[in-house]
Amino acid sequence: MRQDCSIPDYLNEILSNFCVEDVKNIERYGSGHINETFYVSTLNDDDPDYLLQRINHHIFKDIPSLMENIRLVTDHLRKKLGNIPDSQIDKEVLMLVTTKDQQFYYCDQAGNYWRMYHFVPAHSYDILQTELQAYEGGRAFGKFQALLVDLDISLISETIPNFHNISIRLERFNQVVHHDVANRVMEVSAEISFIKERMEEMNGTLSQDYVDVLPLRIIHNDTKFNNVLLDDNDHFQCVIDLDTVMPGYVAYDFGDAIRTIINTAAEDEKELAKINLNLPLFEAYVKGYFEEAKIFLTEIESSSLLTGVFLITYEQVVRFLTDYLEGDSYYKIHFPKHNLQRARAQIKLLKELECSRETLEKIMENTINRAAILKK
């Protein structure tokens, strides 16, 4: 077996606990912020390749519940897609690999948790390039939500409590600013002011008026565009990274997707002048999303979606800056001040969104009206 010199030797022992075919090579894979991922190729061309992941148990405190969520969701998706060949389903839904004792995860002697999936041969983008990609991303997440509408929500655990609860996020932010454990508050006074200026408004976003009537759905909760796999023709194939699949509001998923799709630059872009809005991509995503989601969306849910765009972008500013002020304990960083750079990039994006609010509202209104006509 070939193995990159940067790959830990103990991975061979980890792999030996899973039901996998003969391994040819192991290499690091992906650009995720949270988990550590490895691509595992096999000797026989007829055998599947795999993804091996170390789950970050410092963030996900209840691994058994997390993995049960994923099992329930992937099983349900497979049943809903049961009218297509198995070979096609394997490309559209993640398939977990069991351990030799028929579990869906393995805990090593150091207390690290591991899981494996069949590798899906497809590709993803961190930054969109075409309207087709945006349209297909909208279809992907719209269909994902639509297929899960009839899965019993009471079966799905909350793997990260209050994940999108902006009030809790802001309380934590205020505590971190007050204690300043990493001695960084003085250098980010402008960023702190930005957050505080919008604090009252954002605390009321998706307010009680909405919450009383918005249905809880099973949603993805991490709808960055690189969590959609596309085929060679850039048509959507599979939604991945299901760790945060939990009960929530569809506006959360919509907002996070738009946050990444509409941005003309990377999430952590250093040159802020490069961060602008790509409105054609926004319109294409909205069109694709409603094409799939119109079958279940209520009127109040549709009206809440754009609210989610501003809320989730603001929330991401809070999360990145909080992590920076705490000493970078949550997100992976690749250089000093990476989280600060991320926060500043999201601040610039939110300013651009605020300046274009009326244009965004008009695009949403037109798309919702077209979807309502088609739904009749």
Short mmCIF file of C-alpha atoms in Angstrom, two decimals:
data_model
loop_
_atom_site.label_atom_id
_atom_site.label_comp_id
_atom_site.label_asym_id
_atom_site.label_seq_id
_atom_site.Cartn_x
_atom_site.Cartn_y
_atom_site.Cartn_z
CA MET A 1 0.00 0.00 0.00
CA ARG A 2 1.24 3.48 -0.92
CA GLN A 3 0.82 6.22 1.63
CA ASP A 4 1.77 9.88 1.64
CA CYS A 5 4.52 10.60 4.16
CA SER A 6 2.24 13.13 5.88
CA ILE A 7 -0.38 10.44 6.57
CA PRO A 8 -0.25 8.99 10.13
CA ASP A 9 0.76 5.33 10.28
CA TYR A 10 -2.05 4.53 12.72
CA LEU A 11 -4.61 4.94 9.93
CA ASN A 12 -3.86 1.38 8.85
CA GLU A 13 -5.06 0.17 12.23
CA ILE A 14 -8.16 2.36 11.98
CA LEU A 15 -8.98 0.96 8.54
CA SER A 16 -8.61 -2.60 9.79
CA ASN A 17 -11.73 -2.11 11.89
CA PHE A 18 -13.98 -1.33 8.90
CA CYS A 19 -15.44 -3.64 6.26
CA VAL A 20 -13.33 -2.41 3.36
CA GLU A 21 -11.66 -4.03 0.37
CA ASP A 22 -7.89 -4.19 -0.23
CA VAL A 23 -6.45 -0.71 0.19
CA LYS A 24 -4.04 0.72 -2.35
CA ASN A 25 -3.41 4.28 -1.16
CA ILE A 26 -4.38 6.87 1.45
CA GLU A 27 -4.18 10.63 1.00
CA ARG A 28 -5.58 13.74 2.64
CA TYR A 29 -8.75 15.05 1.08
CA GLY A 30 -11.01 18.12 1.06
CA SER A 31 -11.07 21.61 2.53
CA GLY A 32 -13.47 21.26 5.47
CA HIS A 33 -13.10 23.47 8.55
CA ILE A 34 -14.06 20.85 11.15
CA ASN A 35 -13.32 17.17 10.44
CA GLU A 36 -10.16 15.51 9.11
CA THR A 37 -10.75 13.56 5.89
CA PHE A 38 -8.73 10.98 3.93
CA TYR A 39 -9.32 9.46 0.50
CA VAL A 40 -8.81 5.70 0.51
CA SER A 41 -8.38 4.04 -2.89
CA THR A 42 -8.62 0.27 -3.40
CA LEU A 43 -6.60 -2.18 -5.49
CA ASN A 44 -9.45 -3.62 -7.56
CA ASP A 45 -11.10 -1.27 -10.04
CA ASP A 46 -14.44 -2.97 -9.41
CA ASP A 47 -14.34 -2.21 -5.69
CA PRO A 48 -15.50 1.13 -4.28
CA ASP A 49 -13.06 3.72 -2.98
CA TYR A 50 -13.77 5.32 0.39
CA LEU A 51 -13.61 8.45 2.48
CA LEU A 52 -12.32 8.00 6.02
CA GLN A 53 -13.11 10.79 8.47
CA ARG A 54 -12.06 11.60 11.98
CA ILE A 55 -15.11 13.28 13.52
CA ASN A 56 -14.30 16.31 15.64
CA HIS A 57 -15.73 15.16 18.97
CA HIS A 58 -14.75 18.44 20.63
CA ILE A 59 -17.45 20.09 18.51
CA PHE A 60 -19.86 17.17 18.15
CA LYS A 61 -20.28 15.97 21.72
CA ASP A 62 -22.68 13.09 21.03
CA ILE A 63 -21.21 10.99 18.21
CA PRO A 64 -23.72 8.10 18.54
CA SER A 65 -26.65 10.51 18.04
CA LEU A 66 -24.89 12.26 15.18
CA MET A 67 -24.26 8.99 13.37
CA GLU A 68 -27.82 7.80 14.02
CA ASN A 69 -29.07 11.03 12.40
CA ILE A 70 -26.97 10.31 9.33
CA ARG A 71 -28.13 6.69 9.18
CA LEU A 72 -31.79 7.71 9.44
CA VAL A 73 -31.46 10.44 6.82
CA THR A 74 -29.49 8.39 4.28
CA ASP A 75 -31.81 5.39 4.73
CA HIS A 76 -34.84 7.62 4.19
CA LEU A 77 -33.33 9.25 1.09
CA ARG A 78 -32.57 5.84 -0.38
CA LYS A 79 -36.13 4.68 0.19
CA LYS A 80 -37.54 7.83 -1.42
CA LEU A 81 -35.28 7.29 -4.45
CA GLY A 82 -36.07 3.58 -4.62
CA ASN A 83 -37.53 3.87 -8.12
CA ILE A 84 -34.07 4.39 -9.67
CA PRO A 85 -31.29 1.78 -10.06
CA ASP A 86 -29.05 1.11 -7.05
CA SER A 87 -26.01 2.18 -9.05
CA GLN A 88 -27.60 5.61 -9.49
CA ILE A 89 -28.74 5.88 -5.86
CA ASP A 90 -25.14 5.23 -4.78
CA LYS A 91 -24.18 8.39 -6.65
CA GLU A 92 -26.99 10.49 -5.17
CA VAL A 93 -26.96 9.44 -1.49
CA LEU A 94 -24.01 8.89 0.82
CA MET A 95 -23.45 5.27 1.85
CA LEU A 96 -21.98 4.55 5.26
CA VAL A 97 -19.48 1.71 5.71
CA THR A 98 -19.95 -0.45 8.78
CA THR A 99 -17.26 -1.61 11.15
CA LYS A 100 -16.59 -5.32 11.54
CA ASP A 101 -18.88 -5.35 14.56
CA GLN A 102 -21.67 -3.73 12.49
CA GLN A 103 -21.40 -0.22 13.93
CA PHE A 104 -21.35 2.97 11.88
CA TYR A 105 -18.38 4.48 13.68
CA TYR A 106 -15.22 3.34 15.45
CA CYS A 107 -13.67 4.82 18.60
CA ASP A 108 -9.92 4.32 18.85
CA GLN A 109 -7.83 3.96 22.01
CA ALA A 110 -7.15 7.70 22.09
CA GLY A 111 -10.87 8.48 22.15
CA ASN A 112 -11.06 9.65 18.53
CA TYR A 113 -14.14 8.75 16.50
CA TRP A 114 -13.93 7.55 12.90
CA ARG A 115 -16.41 6.79 10.14
CA MET A 116 -16.26 5.78 6.49
CA TYR A 117 -18.36 6.45 3.40
CA HIS A 118 -18.25 5.07 -0.08
CA PHE A 119 -16.45 7.67 -2.17
CA VAL A 120 -18.74 9.43 -4.65
CA PRO A 121 -16.81 10.20 -7.87
CA ALA A 122 -17.88 13.79 -8.48
CA HIS A 123 -16.56 17.30 -7.87
CA SER A 124 -17.46 20.42 -5.92
CA TYR A 125 -16.62 24.13 -6.02
CA ASP A 126 -15.65 26.55 -3.28
CA ILE A 127 -16.52 29.47 -5.58
CA LEU A 128 -19.19 29.25 -8.27
CA GLN A 129 -18.39 30.07 -11.86
CA THR A 130 -21.64 29.65 -13.81
CA GLU A 131 -25.37 30.17 -13.45
CA LEU A 132 -25.87 26.45 -14.16
CA GLN A 133 -23.85 25.56 -11.07
CA ALA A 134 -25.92 27.94 -8.95
CA TYR A 135 -29.18 26.61 -10.39
CA GLU A 136 -28.12 23.03 -9.71
CA GLY A 137 -27.09 23.96 -6.17
CA GLY A 138 -30.56 25.36 -5.56
CA ARG A 139 -32.15 22.19 -6.93
CA ALA A 140 -29.86 20.04 -4.77
CA PHE A 141 -30.77 21.62 -1.44
CA GLY A 142 -34.41 22.11 -2.42
CA LYS A 143 -34.73 18.42 -3.28
CA PHE A 144 -32.84 17.40 -0.14
CA GLN A 145 -35.34 19.26 2.03
CA ALA A 146 -38.33 18.05 0.02
CA LEU A 147 -37.33 14.38 0.31
CA LEU A 148 -37.01 14.69 4.09
CA VAL A 149 -40.38 16.39 4.70
CA ASP A 150 -42.03 13.10 5.65
CA LEU A 151 -39.25 11.78 7.89
CA ASP A 152 -40.38 11.89 11.52
CA ILE A 153 -38.58 14.94 12.90
CA SER A 154 -38.78 13.61 16.46
CA LEU A 155 -36.26 10.91 15.49
CA ILE A 156 -33.57 13.47 14.63
CA SER A 157 -31.33 14.64 17.46
CA GLU A 158 -29.99 18.15 17.92
CA THR A 159 -26.27 17.42 17.58
CA ILE A 160 -25.22 21.03 18.28
CA PRO A 161 -27.81 22.70 20.52
CA ASN A 162 -28.84 26.25 19.50
CA PHE A 163 -26.74 26.00 16.35
CA HIS A 164 -28.47 28.94 14.63
CA ASN A 165 -29.77 30.65 17.77
CA ILE A 166 -28.41 34.14 17.20
CA SER A 167 -29.32 35.27 20.73
CA ILE A 168 -27.14 32.53 22.21
CA ARG A 169 -24.34 33.33 19.73
CA LEU A 170 -24.42 36.99 20.72
CA GLU A 171 -24.46 36.20 24.43
CA ARG A 172 -21.35 34.10 23.91
CA PHE A 173 -19.75 36.85 21.82
CA ASN A 174 -20.34 39.44 24.56
CA GLN A 175 -18.81 37.13 27.15
CA VAL A 176 -15.74 36.53 24.98
CA VAL A 177 -15.27 40.26 24.40
CA HIS A 178 -15.57 40.90 28.13
CA HIS A 179 -13.02 38.26 29.17
CA ASP A 180 -10.61 38.81 26.23
CA VAL A 181 -8.68 35.62 27.02
CA ALA A 182 -6.43 35.94 23.95
CA ASN A 183 -5.77 39.69 24.40
CA ARG A 184 -7.16 40.52 20.96
CA VAL A 185 -10.10 42.81 21.66
CA MET A 186 -8.16 46.04 21.19
CA GLU A 187 -7.20 45.21 17.61
CA VAL A 188 -10.77 44.49 16.45
CA SER A 189 -12.73 47.46 17.80
CA ALA A 190 -14.19 48.24 14.35
CA GLU A 191 -15.41 44.67 13.89
CA ILE A 192 -16.91 44.59 17.38
CA SER A 193 -18.72 47.86 16.68
CA PHE A 194 -20.10 46.43 13.43
CA ILE A 195 -21.61 43.50 15.30
CA LYS A 196 -23.01 45.65 18.12
CA GLU A 197 -24.58 48.16 15.72
CA ARG A 198 -26.73 45.35 14.27
CA MET A 199 -27.21 43.37 17.45
CA GLU A 200 -30.74 44.54 18.29
CA GLU A 201 -31.97 44.16 14.71
CA MET A 202 -30.51 40.69 14.28
CA ASN A 203 -31.78 39.49 17.65
CA GLY A 204 -35.25 40.18 16.30
CA THR A 205 -34.66 38.44 12.98
CA LEU A 206 -36.88 35.40 12.56
CA SER A 207 -38.65 36.87 15.58
CA GLN A 208 -41.51 35.40 17.56
CA ASP A 209 -43.97 36.47 14.86
CA TYR A 210 -42.19 34.12 12.45
CA VAL A 211 -41.30 31.38 14.94
CA ASP A 212 -44.93 30.88 16.00
CA VAL A 213 -45.94 29.98 12.43
CA LEU A 214 -42.77 28.64 10.78
CA PRO A 215 -42.74 24.83 10.64
CA LEU A 216 -39.68 23.05 11.91
CA ARG A 217 -38.14 20.97 9.14
CA ILE A 218 -35.25 18.56 8.90
CA ILE A 219 -32.61 20.74 7.29
CA HIS A 220 -28.94 20.47 6.37
CA ASN A 221 -27.65 23.42 8.44
CA ASP A 222 -24.37 23.76 6.49
CA THR A 223 -25.34 24.56 2.92
CA LYS A 224 -22.05 25.91 1.62
CA PHE A 225 -21.87 25.20 -2.09
CA ASN A 226 -18.92 22.83 -1.66
CA ASN A 227 -21.34 20.50 0.12
CA VAL A 228 -23.00 19.77 -3.23
CA LEU A 229 -21.31 17.26 -5.52
CA LEU A 230 -21.76 17.81 -9.26
CA ASP A 231 -21.21 15.46 -12.18
CA ASP A 232 -19.03 16.16 -15.21
CA ASN A 233 -21.81 18.24 -16.75
CA ASP A 234 -22.22 20.29 -13.54
CA HIS A 235 -25.60 18.73 -12.75
CA PHE A 236 -26.16 18.07 -9.06
CA GLN A 237 -25.48 14.57 -7.91
CA CYS A 238 -25.27 14.35 -4.12
CA VAL A 239 -25.54 16.48 -0.96
CA ILE A 240 -22.73 15.72 1.49
CA ASP A 241 -21.50 16.68 4.98
CA LEU A 242 -24.55 15.62 6.98
CA ASP A 243 -23.13 16.18 10.48
CA THR A 244 -25.39 19.14 11.18
CA VAL A 245 -28.63 17.69 9.78
CA MET A 246 -31.05 18.75 12.52
CA PRO A 247 -34.47 20.31 13.03
CA GLY A 248 -34.53 23.96 11.97
CA TYR A 249 -36.07 26.53 9.63
CA VAL A 250 -35.57 26.38 5.87
CA ALA A 251 -34.48 30.03 5.97
CA TYR A 252 -31.28 28.91 7.72
CA ASP A 253 -30.32 26.62 4.84
CA PHE A 254 -31.33 29.16 2.22
CA GLY A 255 -29.37 31.92 3.93
CA ASP A 256 -26.16 29.92 4.28
CA ALA A 257 -26.33 28.77 0.67
CA ILE A 258 -26.80 32.29 -0.66
CA ARG A 259 -24.00 33.54 1.59
CA THR A 260 -21.54 31.37 -0.32
CA ILE A 261 -23.13 31.43 -3.77
CA ILE A 262 -23.63 35.17 -4.19
CA ASN A 263 -20.09 36.08 -3.10
CA THR A 264 -17.72 36.91 -5.98
CA ALA A 265 -14.73 35.95 -3.82
CA ALA A 266 -13.72 33.32 -1.27
CA GLU A 267 -15.20 33.13 2.22
CA ASP A 268 -11.83 34.23 3.61
CA GLU A 269 -10.86 36.71 0.87
CA LYS A 270 -8.15 39.09 2.08
CA GLU A 271 -8.66 41.76 -0.61
CA LEU A 272 -12.08 43.05 0.42
CA ALA A 273 -12.58 44.98 -2.81
CA LYS A 274 -12.99 41.64 -4.58
CA ILE A 275 -16.10 40.86 -2.52
CA ASN A 276 -19.20 41.85 -4.44
CA LEU A 277 -22.57 40.28 -5.26
CA ASN A 278 -23.13 38.08 -8.28
CA LEU A 279 -26.84 38.68 -8.76
CA PRO A 280 -27.26 36.33 -11.75
CA LEU A 281 -25.97 33.48 -9.57
CA PHE A 282 -28.41 34.48 -6.83
CA GLU A 283 -31.32 34.45 -9.27
CA ALA A 284 -30.25 31.09 -10.71
CA TYR A 285 -30.01 29.49 -7.25
CA VAL A 286 -33.41 30.84 -6.23
CA LYS A 287 -34.96 29.46 -9.43
CA GLY A 288 -33.45 26.01 -8.88
CA TYR A 289 -34.41 25.96 -5.22
CA PHE A 290 -38.06 26.80 -5.81
CA GLU A 291 -38.26 24.29 -8.64
CA GLU A 292 -37.77 21.52 -6.07
CA ALA A 293 -39.00 23.11 -2.82
CA LYS A 294 -42.27 24.64 -4.06
CA ILE A 295 -44.07 21.34 -3.38
CA PHE A 296 -43.75 21.78 0.39
CA LEU A 297 -42.95 25.42 1.15
CA THR A 298 -45.63 27.39 2.96
CA GLU A 299 -46.23 31.04 2.14
CA ILE A 300 -44.68 32.18 5.42
CA GLU A 301 -41.60 30.03 4.80
CA SER A 302 -41.13 31.57 1.36
CA SER A 303 -41.35 35.06 2.84
CA SER A 304 -38.74 34.20 5.49
CA LEU A 305 -36.02 33.03 3.10
CA LEU A 306 -34.37 36.36 2.35
CA THR A 307 -34.38 37.18 6.06
CA GLY A 308 -32.24 34.08 6.49
CA VAL A 309 -29.61 35.46 4.09
CA PHE A 310 -28.91 38.51 6.26
CA LEU A 311 -29.18 36.56 9.50
CA ILE A 312 -26.80 33.74 8.57
CA THR A 313 -24.21 36.08 7.07
CA TYR A 314 -24.29 38.17 10.25
CA GLU A 315 -24.14 35.01 12.35
CA GLN A 316 -21.03 33.92 10.47
CA VAL A 317 -19.35 37.23 11.26
CA VAL A 318 -20.15 36.64 14.93
CA ARG A 319 -18.87 33.06 14.84
CA PHE A 320 -15.58 33.84 13.09
CA LEU A 321 -14.83 36.82 15.31
CA THR A 322 -15.81 34.94 18.46
CA ASP A 323 -13.45 32.13 17.54
CA TYR A 324 -10.65 34.61 16.85
CA LEU A 325 -11.13 36.31 20.21
CA GLU A 326 -11.15 32.93 21.98
CA GLY A 327 -7.84 31.95 20.43
CA ASP A 328 -9.00 29.96 17.38
CA SER A 329 -10.41 26.91 19.12
CA TYR A 330 -13.30 25.99 16.79
CA TYR A 331 -12.39 26.43 13.12
CA LYS A 332 -9.26 25.10 11.50
CA ILE A 333 -6.93 27.97 10.64
CA HIS A 334 -4.14 27.94 8.08
CA PHE A 335 -2.27 31.03 9.23
CA PRO A 336 -2.38 33.54 12.13
CA LYS A 337 -5.43 35.82 12.06
CA HIS A 338 -7.24 33.53 9.61
CA ASN A 339 -10.48 33.80 11.56
CA LEU A 340 -10.17 37.58 11.66
CA GLN A 341 -9.69 37.61 7.90
CA ARG A 342 -12.79 35.44 7.54
CA ALA A 343 -14.80 37.77 9.78
CA ARG A 344 -13.74 40.85 7.82
CA ALA A 345 -14.66 39.17 4.54
CA GLN A 346 -18.13 38.34 5.85
CA ILE A 347 -18.57 41.91 7.11
CA LYS A 348 -17.87 43.20 3.62
CA LEU A 349 -20.32 40.68 2.17
CA LEU A 350 -23.05 41.70 4.60
CA LYS A 351 -22.54 45.37 3.72
CA GLU A 352 -22.97 44.49 0.04
CA LEU A 353 -26.15 42.55 0.82
CA GLU A 354 -27.54 45.47 2.81
CA CYS A 355 -26.91 47.86 -0.08
CA SER A 356 -28.72 45.53 -2.51
CA ARG A 357 -31.66 44.58 -0.30
CA GLU A 358 -34.34 46.02 -2.62
CA THR A 359 -32.90 44.26 -5.67
CA LEU A 360 -32.75 40.96 -3.82
CA GLU A 361 -36.32 41.39 -2.62
CA LYS A 362 -37.52 41.98 -6.18
CA ILE A 363 -35.79 38.85 -7.48
CA MET A 364 -37.31 36.82 -4.65
CA GLU A 365 -40.77 38.25 -5.25
CA ASN A 366 -40.69 37.43 -8.96
CA THR A 367 -39.45 33.90 -8.35
CA ILE A 368 -42.00 33.19 -5.60
CA ASN A 369 -44.81 34.45 -7.84
CA ARG A 370 -43.70 32.20 -10.70
CA ALA A 371 -43.43 29.22 -8.33
CA ALA A 372 -46.94 29.90 -7.00
CA ILE A 373 -48.35 29.84 -10.52
CA LEU A 374 -46.58 26.55 -11.31
CA LYS A 375 -47.73 25.02 -8.02
CA LYS A 376 -51.44 25.54 -8.87
#
